[in-house]
């Protein structure tokens, strides 16, 4: 390819960023090994075709890390339940495979000299099929060290093996030192090696051995990774230990039978369909656990994110340890917990359901994208953008009881704003679609058969008591496939939505250039939907002109763009606005109140 090298915007470990000019030229096909690995994954996908949709999406993820068919809503349930580690290939998967291979070698009469070689071949094949993700690499290196210890006859020591694996992998790929996935994998393994054995010993004094083992493993792994999870997400999982405990018996059967099906499918696809059937039953149990746990009240609770959150959680854990060891403090702590529990139950009983009464705007949690719903009468709403996933957008509208959409507004033709249109149309009548006047027509494949209008500045629309005014974009050349992301973002529709006692500025994805041009036309509003998911390209004058008491950022958890940018959050705080984020709060409801606008979050 032909490219121009530039200085990267973010330091990290990048030497340069390459801006590619023109299409790449293919020099050759994938290697035979790569083709064989993809053939295994493809045959496994074919083998699971007969399973229900959810099982079809989860089983390949558990076996070879293929989550291409996984429903986004189900993935979120796994995350909430603390089971998301099952959807990626990790050391647990590799340990199950190595254990099965060594057991098979023992049954076949292979001695200690040959069994490690067979297991090593299985490890290499596993890594090739599952792809060398950080957790897979860590597990593979640690497994290889363990096999070397077995071959040499020396006692296997898990902690030194883990340390050796971490050092070796970081030396090979220093970027792993900044990978949350790698850190979580290492922390979980360290918890199993350091915390689980003594906890298992203590628990066996009070309960049966198998239950003590399962509880110790689940608790140790969760305890070790919780500070990192809080640092990453700003949430504390409450049900994760119980969810992992109930799901644990089904993990090994699902993984082993799924791996067997992948091997069998390579030779006989019809036989593989029989093998995946019991694997699907095990996966079905895990899915039920994930959904049940995620639906429980307070499955996760908000906690301070970043390093401060990790430190405060560590201090809280140390205080809890002191309380557990000192009888007077233990009694006092139990009394406090009972009081808190009673208060939480009371609040839960008296709290209104979802959606809250009198809501004017709902910012749906659609991941890394925008999906906004403006109330427009009984079971009617104007929808502004539809997010990247039809399932998530449909789910939000179902929760709101929306059956008719008088107007669907697509601010600009980026996938994270238009690909969820199918979810808006699912079982609902959409009367009209409003698109940017500079649209490239990319969204036309999703809105066929609907009346389409182009938005121009000065247009005004009234739906019930909802009044919409178009501020941007000004007329200009049509967008094309050659336009960069900034050009397309700056062509976004910008709206002011008003109804009695409520006003909001919906800024699409416009960046600094378009924001600066609009400053003079921005009216003061109650609510600002922060442009472009809180990216760093914000004009302070634009934010100040809005004067919003509440700012909402529609952003996906763990996104690759660094949204919202720290500089943007600092800018918003300086304007004394309250900040809400869908990655932390889920759906965010703006409700008309006696004095101004109040906020209710779904989490």
Short mmCIF file of N, CA and C in Angstrom, two decimals, residues 102 394 404:
data_model
loop_
_atom_site.label_atom_id
_atom_site.label_comp_id
_atom_site.label_asym_id
_atom_site.label_seq_id
_atom_site.Cartn_x
_atom_site.Cartn_y
_atom_site.Cartn_z
N UNK A 102 -4.08 -34.78 28.40
CA UNK A 102 -3.23 -35.60 29.26
C UNK A 102 -4.00 -36.82 29.78
N UNK A 394 -34.19 -1.74 19.60
CA UNK A 394 -35.52 -2.31 19.77
C UNK A 394 -35.81 -2.55 21.26
N UNK A 404 -45.32 3.55 17.89
CA UNK A 404 -45.38 4.36 16.67
C UNK A 404 -44.29 5.43 16.71
#
